[in-house]
Coordinates of C-alpha atoms (C1' of nucleotides) in Angstrom, one line a residue:
Chain A
X218 CA 30.0 97.3 112.7
X219 CA 33.5 98.1 111.3
X220 CA 35.5 100.8 113.0
X221 CA 34.4 103.5 110.8
X222 CA 30.7 103.8 109.4
X223 CA 31.6 104.8 105.9
X224 CA 33.5 101.7 105.2
X225 CA 30.9 99.6 106.9
X226 CA 28.2 101.1 105.0
X227 CA 30.1 100.5 101.7
X228 CA 30.3 96.8 102.3
X229 CA 26.6 96.7 103.6
X230 CA 25.2 98.4 100.5
X231 CA 27.4 96.6 98.3
X232 CA 26.2 93.3 99.6
X233 CA 22.6 94.5 99.3
X234 CA 23.1 95.5 95.6
X235 CA 25.0 92.1 94.8
X236 CA 22.4 90.1 96.6
X237 CA 19.9 91.9 94.6
X238 CA 18.2 93.5 97.7
X239 CA 18.4 96.6 95.8
X240 CA 17.3 96.1 92.3
X241 CA 19.2 97.5 89.2
X242 CA 17.8 100.8 88.4
X243 CA 16.5 101.4 92.0
X244 CA 17.0 104.8 93.4
X245 CA 19.1 105.0 96.7
X246 CA 17.8 107.8 98.7
X247 CA 20.5 109.2 101.2
X248 CA 18.1 109.9 104.0
X249 CA 16.4 106.5 103.7
X250 CA 19.7 104.7 103.9
X251 CA 20.8 107.0 106.8
X252 CA 17.8 106.3 108.9
X253 CA 17.8 102.6 108.0
X254 CA 21.5 102.1 109.2
X255 CA 21.1 104.6 112.1
X256 CA 23.6 107.0 110.9
X257 CA 23.7 110.5 109.4
X258 CA 23.8 111.3 105.7
X259 CA 27.6 112.0 105.8
X260 CA 28.9 108.4 106.0
X261 CA 26.1 107.3 103.7
X262 CA 27.4 109.8 101.1
X263 CA 30.9 108.5 101.5
X264 CA 29.7 105.0 100.9
X265 CA 27.8 105.9 97.8
X266 CA 30.9 107.8 96.5
X267 CA 33.0 104.7 96.6
X268 CA 30.3 102.6 95.1
X269 CA 30.1 105.1 92.4
X270 CA 33.9 104.8 91.9
X271 CA 33.8 101.1 91.8
X272 CA 31.0 101.2 89.3
X273 CA 28.3 99.5 91.1
X274 CA 25.9 102.7 91.2
X275 CA 25.7 105.9 89.3
X276 CA 25.6 109.2 91.0
X277 CA 23.9 111.7 88.7
X278 CA 24.5 115.3 90.0
X279 CA 21.8 116.8 92.1
X280 CA 19.6 113.8 91.0
X281 CA 20.8 111.0 93.3
X282 CA 22.2 107.6 93.1
X283 CA 20.8 104.6 91.1
X284 CA 22.0 101.0 91.1
X285 CA 23.5 100.3 87.7
X286 CA 21.7 97.9 85.5
X287 CA 24.4 96.2 83.3
X288 CA 22.1 94.6 80.8
X289 CA 22.8 91.3 79.2
X290 CA 25.2 92.6 76.7
X291 CA 27.3 94.3 79.2
X292 CA 27.3 91.4 81.6
X293 CA 28.6 89.4 78.5
X294 CA 31.4 91.8 78.0
X295 CA 32.3 91.5 81.8
X296 CA 32.4 87.7 81.5
X297 CA 34.6 88.1 78.5
X298 CA 37.0 90.1 80.4
X299 CA 36.8 87.9 83.3
X300 CA 37.6 84.8 81.1
X301 CA 40.7 86.6 79.9
X302 CA 41.9 87.4 83.5
X303 CA 41.2 83.9 84.7
X304 CA 43.1 82.6 81.8
X305 CA 46.1 84.7 82.7
X306 CA 45.9 83.5 86.3
X307 CA 45.7 79.9 85.2
X308 CA 48.7 80.3 83.0
X309 CA 50.7 81.9 85.8
X310 CA 49.5 79.2 88.2
X311 CA 50.9 76.6 85.9
X312 CA 54.2 78.1 85.8
X313 CA 54.5 79.2 89.5
X314 CA 52.8 76.3 91.2
X315 CA 54.1 75.5 94.6
X316 CA 53.1 72.8 97.0
X317 CA 50.7 75.0 99.1
X318 CA 48.9 76.2 96.1
X319 CA 48.7 72.7 94.7
X320 CA 47.0 71.5 97.8
X321 CA 44.7 74.4 97.9
X322 CA 43.6 73.7 94.4
X323 CA 43.3 69.8 95.0
X324 CA 41.2 70.5 98.1
X325 CA 38.8 72.8 96.5
X326 CA 38.7 70.6 93.5
X327 CA 37.6 67.7 95.4
X328 CA 35.0 69.6 97.2
X329 CA 33.7 70.4 94.0
X330 CA 33.6 66.9 92.9
X331 CA 31.5 65.9 96.0
X332 CA 29.0 68.7 95.5
X333 CA 28.7 67.8 91.8
X334 CA 28.2 64.1 92.5
X335 CA 25.5 65.1 95.2
X336 CA 23.8 67.4 92.6
X337 CA 23.9 70.0 95.2
X338 CA 24.0 73.1 93.2
X339 CA 24.1 75.6 96.1
X340 CA 27.1 73.8 97.6
X341 CA 28.8 73.6 94.1
X342 CA 28.3 77.3 93.9
X343 CA 30.2 77.9 96.9
X344 CA 33.0 75.3 96.2
X345 CA 33.4 76.5 92.8
X346 CA 34.1 80.0 94.0
X347 CA 36.8 78.7 96.2
X348 CA 38.2 76.6 93.5
X349 CA 38.5 79.6 91.2
X350 CA 39.9 81.7 94.3
X351 CA 42.6 79.0 94.7
X352 CA 43.6 79.5 91.0
X353 CA 43.9 83.3 91.4
X354 CA 46.1 82.9 94.4
X355 CA 48.2 80.2 92.7
X356 CA 49.0 82.7 90.0
X357 CA 51.1 84.9 92.6
X358 CA 50.1 88.2 91.1
X359 CA 48.6 90.3 93.9
X360 CA 47.2 92.8 91.3
X361 CA 45.7 90.1 89.1
X362 CA 44.2 88.3 92.1
X363 CA 42.5 91.6 93.3
X364 CA 41.1 92.3 89.8
X365 CA 40.0 88.8 89.5
X366 CA 38.2 88.9 93.0
X367 CA 36.5 92.1 92.2
X368 CA 35.1 91.0 88.9
X369 CA 34.2 87.8 90.3
X370 CA 32.4 89.5 93.2
X371 CA 30.4 91.6 90.6
X372 CA 29.4 88.8 88.5
X373 CA 28.5 86.6 91.5
X374 CA 24.7 87.1 90.9
X375 CA 24.8 86.0 87.3
X376 CA 27.1 83.0 87.8
X377 CA 24.5 81.8 90.5
X378 CA 21.9 82.0 87.8
X379 CA 24.1 80.1 85.3
X380 CA 24.6 77.2 87.5
X381 CA 20.9 76.3 87.6
X382 CA 20.9 75.6 83.9
X383 CA 20.6 71.9 83.1
X384 CA 23.6 69.6 83.3
X385 CA 25.7 72.6 84.0
X386 CA 27.1 71.1 87.2
X387 CA 28.7 68.0 85.7
X388 CA 29.9 69.9 82.6
X389 CA 31.6 72.4 84.9
X390 CA 33.3 69.9 86.9
X391 CA 34.7 67.9 84.0
X392 CA 36.1 71.3 82.8
X393 CA 37.6 71.8 86.2
X394 CA 39.4 68.4 85.9
X395 CA 41.0 69.4 82.6
X396 CA 42.1 72.7 84.1
X397 CA 43.5 71.0 87.0
X398 CA 45.4 68.5 84.8
X399 CA 46.8 71.4 82.7
X400 CA 48.0 73.4 85.7
X401 CA 49.6 70.5 87.5
X402 CA 51.4 69.5 84.2
X403 CA 52.8 72.9 84.0
X404 CA 51.0 73.5 80.7
X405 CA 50.3 77.3 81.0
X406 CA 48.9 77.7 77.5
X407 CA 46.4 74.9 77.8
X408 CA 45.4 76.1 81.3
X409 CA 44.7 79.5 79.9
X410 CA 42.8 78.2 76.9
X411 CA 40.6 75.8 79.1
X412 CA 39.9 78.6 81.5
X413 CA 38.8 81.1 78.9
X414 CA 36.4 78.7 77.5
X415 CA 35.3 77.6 81.0
X416 CA 34.6 81.1 82.2
X417 CA 33.5 82.7 79.0
X418 CA 30.0 82.4 77.8
X419 CA 29.6 81.5 74.3
X420 CA 26.9 80.2 72.1
X421 CA 23.8 78.8 73.8
X422 CA 25.0 79.7 77.3
X423 CA 24.6 83.3 76.4
X424 CA 20.9 82.7 75.6
X425 CA 20.7 81.0 78.9
X426 CA 22.1 83.9 80.6
X427 CA 19.8 86.2 79.0
X428 CA 16.8 84.1 79.6
X429 CA 17.8 83.9 83.4
X430 CA 18.3 87.7 83.5
X431 CA 15.0 88.3 82.0
X432 CA 13.4 85.8 84.5
X433 CA 14.0 88.4 87.3
Chain B
X87 CA 35.3 123.6 87.7
X88 CA 32.9 120.8 87.3
X89 CA 29.4 121.3 88.5
X90 CA 30.0 119.6 91.7
X91 CA 33.1 120.2 93.7
X92 CA 33.6 116.5 94.8
X93 CA 33.8 115.2 91.2
X94 CA 36.2 118.0 90.2
X95 CA 38.5 117.5 93.3
X96 CA 38.6 113.8 92.4
X97 CA 39.9 114.5 89.0
X98 CA 42.3 117.3 90.2
X99 CA 43.8 115.3 92.9
X100 CA 43.9 112.2 90.6
X101 CA 45.9 114.0 88.1
X102 CA 48.2 115.5 90.7
X103 CA 49.0 112.0 91.8
X104 CA 49.4 110.7 88.3
X105 CA 51.6 113.7 87.1
X106 CA 53.7 112.9 90.2
X107 CA 52.9 116.2 91.9
X108 CA 52.0 114.1 95.0
X109 CA 54.7 111.6 95.3
X110 CA 54.0 107.8 96.4
X111 CA 53.8 107.6 100.1
X112 CA 53.0 111.3 100.5
X113 CA 50.4 112.1 103.2
X114 CA 47.2 113.9 101.9
X115 CA 46.0 116.2 104.7
X116 CA 42.3 117.0 104.2
X117 CA 42.6 120.6 105.5
X118 CA 45.6 121.5 103.3
X119 CA 43.7 120.2 100.3
X120 CA 40.6 122.0 101.2
X121 CA 42.3 125.4 101.6
X122 CA 44.4 124.8 98.7
X123 CA 41.3 124.3 96.5
X124 CA 39.1 126.7 98.3
X125 CA 36.6 124.4 99.5
X126 CA 35.5 122.8 102.8
X127 CA 36.6 119.3 104.0
X128 CA 33.4 117.7 102.9
X129 CA 34.0 117.5 99.1
X130 CA 37.7 116.7 99.7
X131 CA 36.6 113.7 101.7
X132 CA 34.4 112.6 99.1
X133 CA 37.1 112.8 96.6
X134 CA 39.6 110.9 98.7
X135 CA 36.9 108.2 99.3
X136 CA 36.7 107.7 95.6
X137 CA 40.4 107.6 95.1
X138 CA 40.6 105.0 97.8
X139 CA 38.1 102.9 96.0
X140 CA 39.9 103.2 92.6
X141 CA 43.1 102.2 94.4
X142 CA 45.1 105.2 93.9
X143 CA 45.3 106.2 97.6
X144 CA 44.9 104.4 100.9
X145 CA 42.9 105.7 103.6
X146 CA 44.0 104.2 107.0
X147 CA 41.2 104.7 109.5
X148 CA 41.8 107.8 111.9
X149 CA 45.2 108.1 110.1
X150 CA 44.6 109.9 107.0
X151 CA 45.2 109.2 103.4
X152 CA 48.6 108.4 101.6
X153 CA 49.3 108.1 98.0
X154 CA 49.8 104.3 97.2
X155 CA 53.4 103.3 96.1
X156 CA 53.0 100.4 93.9
X157 CA 56.7 99.4 93.8
X158 CA 58.4 97.8 90.8
X159 CA 57.0 94.5 91.3
X160 CA 53.4 95.5 91.5
X161 CA 53.8 97.9 88.4
X162 CA 55.1 94.7 86.6
X163 CA 52.1 92.9 87.7
X164 CA 49.8 95.7 86.4
X165 CA 51.6 95.8 83.0
X166 CA 51.1 91.9 83.0
X167 CA 47.3 92.4 83.2
X168 CA 47.3 95.5 80.9
X169 CA 49.1 93.3 78.3
X170 CA 46.3 90.6 78.6
X171 CA 43.4 93.1 78.3
X172 CA 45.0 94.8 75.3
X173 CA 45.5 91.5 73.7
X174 CA 41.8 90.8 74.1
X175 CA 41.0 94.2 72.8
X176 CA 43.3 93.6 69.8
X177 CA 41.8 90.1 69.0
X178 CA 38.3 91.6 69.4
X179 CA 39.3 94.5 67.1
X180 CA 40.6 92.1 64.4
X181 CA 37.2 90.3 64.4
X182 CA 34.9 93.3 64.5
X183 CA 36.8 95.9 62.5
X184 CA 34.5 98.4 60.8
X185 CA 35.4 101.4 58.4
X186 CA 35.4 104.0 61.2
X187 CA 37.8 102.0 63.5
X188 CA 40.0 101.0 60.7
X189 CA 40.4 104.8 59.8
X190 CA 40.9 105.6 63.3
X191 CA 43.8 103.1 63.7
X192 CA 45.3 104.2 60.4
X193 CA 45.2 107.8 61.3
X194 CA 46.9 107.3 64.8
X195 CA 49.3 104.8 63.5
X196 CA 50.5 107.3 60.8
X197 CA 50.9 110.1 63.5
X198 CA 53.0 107.6 65.4
X199 CA 55.0 107.1 62.3
X200 CA 55.7 110.8 62.0
X201 CA 56.7 111.2 65.6
X202 CA 59.0 108.2 65.6
X203 CA 60.8 109.4 62.4
X204 CA 61.2 112.8 64.0
X205 CA 62.7 111.1 67.1
X206 CA 60.0 113.3 69.1
X207 CA 59.6 111.1 72.1
X208 CA 57.0 113.4 73.8
X209 CA 54.9 113.6 70.6
X210 CA 55.2 109.8 70.3
X211 CA 54.1 109.5 73.8
X212 CA 50.9 111.1 73.1
X213 CA 50.3 109.6 69.7
X214 CA 51.1 106.1 71.0
X215 CA 48.3 106.6 73.5
X216 CA 45.9 107.5 70.9
X217 CA 46.9 104.6 68.8
X218 CA 46.2 102.2 71.8
X219 CA 42.8 103.9 72.5
X220 CA 41.9 103.4 68.9
X221 CA 42.3 99.8 69.3
X222 CA 40.4 99.8 72.6
X223 CA 37.5 101.4 70.8
X224 CA 37.8 99.0 67.8
X225 CA 37.2 96.0 70.0
X226 CA 33.6 97.3 70.6
X227 CA 33.4 96.2 74.1
X228 CA 32.4 99.0 76.3
X229 CA 33.4 97.2 79.6
X230 CA 36.8 96.1 78.2
X231 CA 37.6 99.7 76.8
X232 CA 36.8 101.1 80.3
X233 CA 39.1 98.7 82.0
X234 CA 41.7 99.4 79.5
X235 CA 41.4 103.1 79.7
X236 CA 41.6 103.0 83.6
X237 CA 44.6 100.8 83.7
X238 CA 46.2 102.9 81.0
X239 CA 45.7 105.9 82.9
X240 CA 47.3 104.4 86.0
X241 CA 50.4 103.2 84.2
X242 CA 50.7 106.3 82.4
X243 CA 53.6 107.5 84.4
X244 CA 55.8 104.4 84.1
X245 CA 54.9 104.3 80.4
X246 CA 56.3 107.6 80.0
X247 CA 59.6 106.7 81.8
X248 CA 59.9 103.6 79.6
X249 CA 59.8 105.7 76.3
X250 CA 62.9 107.5 77.2
X251 CA 65.0 104.1 76.9
X252 CA 67.2 103.9 74.0
X253 CA 65.9 102.7 70.7
X254 CA 62.5 102.2 72.2
X255 CA 60.8 104.6 69.7
X256 CA 61.6 102.6 66.5
X257 CA 61.1 99.3 68.2
X258 CA 57.7 100.4 69.5
X259 CA 56.7 101.7 66.1
X260 CA 57.7 98.6 64.1
X261 CA 55.8 96.5 66.6
X262 CA 52.8 98.8 65.9
X263 CA 53.2 98.0 62.3
X264 CA 52.9 94.3 62.8
X265 CA 49.9 94.9 65.2
X266 CA 48.1 96.9 62.5
X267 CA 48.8 94.2 59.9
X268 CA 47.2 91.6 62.1
X269 CA 44.2 93.5 62.9
X270 CA 43.5 94.5 59.3
X271 CA 44.2 90.9 58.1
X272 CA 41.5 89.8 60.6
X273 CA 43.9 87.6 62.5
X274 CA 42.6 87.8 65.9
X275 CA 45.2 85.3 67.5
X276 CA 48.1 87.1 66.0
X277 CA 46.8 90.5 67.1
X278 CA 46.5 89.2 70.5
X279 CA 50.0 87.7 70.7
X280 CA 51.7 90.8 69.4
X281 CA 49.9 93.2 71.6
X282 CA 50.6 90.9 74.7
X283 CA 54.4 91.1 74.0
X284 CA 54.2 94.8 72.9
X285 CA 52.6 95.9 76.2
X286 CA 54.1 93.5 78.5
X287 CA 57.6 94.3 80.0
X288 CA 59.8 91.2 79.8
X289 CA 63.4 90.6 80.2
X290 CA 65.7 93.6 80.1
X291 CA 62.8 96.0 79.8
X292 CA 61.9 95.2 83.3
X293 CA 65.3 96.2 84.5
X294 CA 64.8 99.4 82.6
X295 CA 61.6 100.1 84.4
X296 CA 63.1 99.3 87.8
X297 CA 66.1 101.6 87.0
X298 CA 63.9 104.4 85.9
X299 CA 61.7 104.2 89.0
X300 CA 64.6 104.2 91.2
X301 CA 65.9 107.3 89.5
X302 CA 63.0 109.3 90.8
Chain C
dG282 C1' -9.4 119.1 78.0
dT283 C1' -4.6 119.8 77.4
dC284 C1' -0.6 122.2 77.9
dA285 C1' 2.4 125.6 80.0
dA286 C1' 4.2 128.3 83.6
dC287 C1' 4.8 128.9 88.4
dA288 C1' 5.2 127.8 93.2
dA289 C1' 6.2 124.7 96.8
dT290 C1' 8.6 120.7 98.3
dC291 C1' 11.8 117.5 98.3
dG292 C1' 16.7 115.9 97.9
dT293 C1' 21.2 116.8 97.0
dG294 C1' 25.7 119.6 97.8
dT295 C1' 28.6 122.2 100.8
dA296 C1' 30.0 124.3 105.2
dT297 C1' 30.6 124.3 109.8
dA298 C1' 30.5 122.3 114.5
dC299 C1' 31.6 118.8 117.7
dA300 C1' 33.5 114.2 119.3
dA301 C1' 36.9 111.0 119.5
dG302 C1' 41.3 108.7 118.3
dA303 C1' 46.2 109.4 117.1
dA304 C1' 50.5 111.6 117.2
dT305 C1' 53.6 114.7 119.5
dC306 C1' 55.9 117.0 123.0
dG307 C1' 57.3 117.7 127.6
dC308 C1' 58.3 116.1 132.1
dG309 C1' 59.7 113.0 135.3
dT310 C1' 62.1 108.9 136.5
dT311 C1' 65.9 105.6 136.3
Chain D
dA204 C1' 71.4 110.9 129.0
dA205 C1' 67.7 107.8 127.6
dC206 C1' 63.5 106.0 128.1
dG207 C1' 58.4 105.9 129.4
dC208 C1' 54.3 108.0 130.7
dG209 C1' 50.9 111.6 130.5
dA210 C1' 48.9 115.8 128.8
dT211 C1' 48.1 118.7 124.9
dT212 C1' 47.4 119.3 120.3
dC213 C1' 46.2 118.0 115.8
dT214 C1' 43.5 115.3 112.5
dT215 C1' 40.0 112.6 111.3
dG216 C1' 35.0 110.9 111.7
dT217 C1' 30.2 112.1 112.1
dA218 C1' 26.3 115.0 112.8
dT219 C1' 23.6 119.0 111.8
dA220 C1' 22.4 123.3 109.4
dC221 C1' 21.8 125.7 105.4
dA222 C1' 21.7 126.7 100.3
dC223 C1' 20.5 125.6 95.7
dG224 C1' 18.9 122.9 91.9
dA225 C1' 15.3 119.5 90.5
dT226 C1' 10.9 117.5 90.7
dT227 C1' 6.3 117.7 91.1
dG228 C1' 1.7 119.4 91.7
dT229 C1' -1.5 123.1 90.9
dT230 C1' -3.5 126.8 88.6
dG231 C1' -4.5 129.4 84.8
dA232 C1' -5.0 130.3 79.8
dC233 C1' -5.8 128.7 75.2

DNA sequence: GTCAACAATCGTGTATACAAGAATCGCGTT
DNA sequence: AACGCGATTCTTGTATACACGATTGTTGAC
């Protein structure tokens, strides 16, 4: 456990929410959490306050905390913003690319290629994350990178669902190829455009998302 | 005071930080805050946890909380992200504009015109905020609107400094005019482009920002 | 039988007490 | 006189106790 219980609990509960162990709408009882993690209510409350500030849960005064249920429309909005931020990261990456970032992108990109070829969607899920993180880092904007990582984290469960859709693996990878080309060519505008459409969910992909969310 | 002390304190301390009453780097002593606001340490700690989660302060384990000092470079990065988000809001606004939003934009825009004509930079500062908020709202994306408002809030002190720069008022207003035209014409791409350059700080405006930050 | 009002219970909000690590100050040594 | 080491003090981290509002269950009246 981390050196202070509050911080540790925050991560612990956050992971439980993002891995769907606590379902959206579920009530989070302070005493239950406290006994479950073997601490008093104080650090539990501090963790909940932080999760409320981040927007993962909602604390209604005197009525306890519940896991926020974004709903399909809001998830769509979040992907829309994510697409925009990733687009910016990509355009910055194209302009500021250095040797280390280039290698990081190449390495994660080829790992994606292998997973896609193997049809291993779980492996691709992980490699895809690393690929995108490499692009965030290549943009050389700490604030942007943090924002991207945070949103990426929140959207993780939905992204996972998305990947299970038919043909998504090969489609995703071929989009990656074009993105890498644009970044390596220093074409910021093209990288931005490609990343926006890659990350955003338009047309039938939105129905896919809704369907997979309803399936839970 | 709000119905619970923690929430109230969070807003109170947040405002104190954003209005520069607590300077960047300053140490926030729990007992001092508690006695100052007439409460115990418990709600103070809860407020601090939330501010830490938002990114306004940093709580170093066992060593207390300090107000984060972004530094010019990080502020630049934040404006860069803000520009991107506002660009998205503008493009959405252009596509989804309805009568109510159109009127809100028109109203705030004309208030900006009056303040700019009067050379009243304090009034313009406020009207400008409302104008931008009207655009966020017109985009019809709750999540995006929230993100915009939060970043806008955090950048408020620096924005204020910016406005004092010579000629900025009239320049800003003429940019507003073009933005309004693009949105009302339904030209999302143009609105996006104009807002990006309007909000972003490039070239000499970055030096202006650094200079005004150093002046504090 | 249904609805409303009241009471009991449960859970959150706040204060306080205690424990433990960090910072500080003083003393001793070189 | 300067530096290092130790004790003291101060502040944070956690637990517990208490108070108050919300929720729920029960009883009574219509």
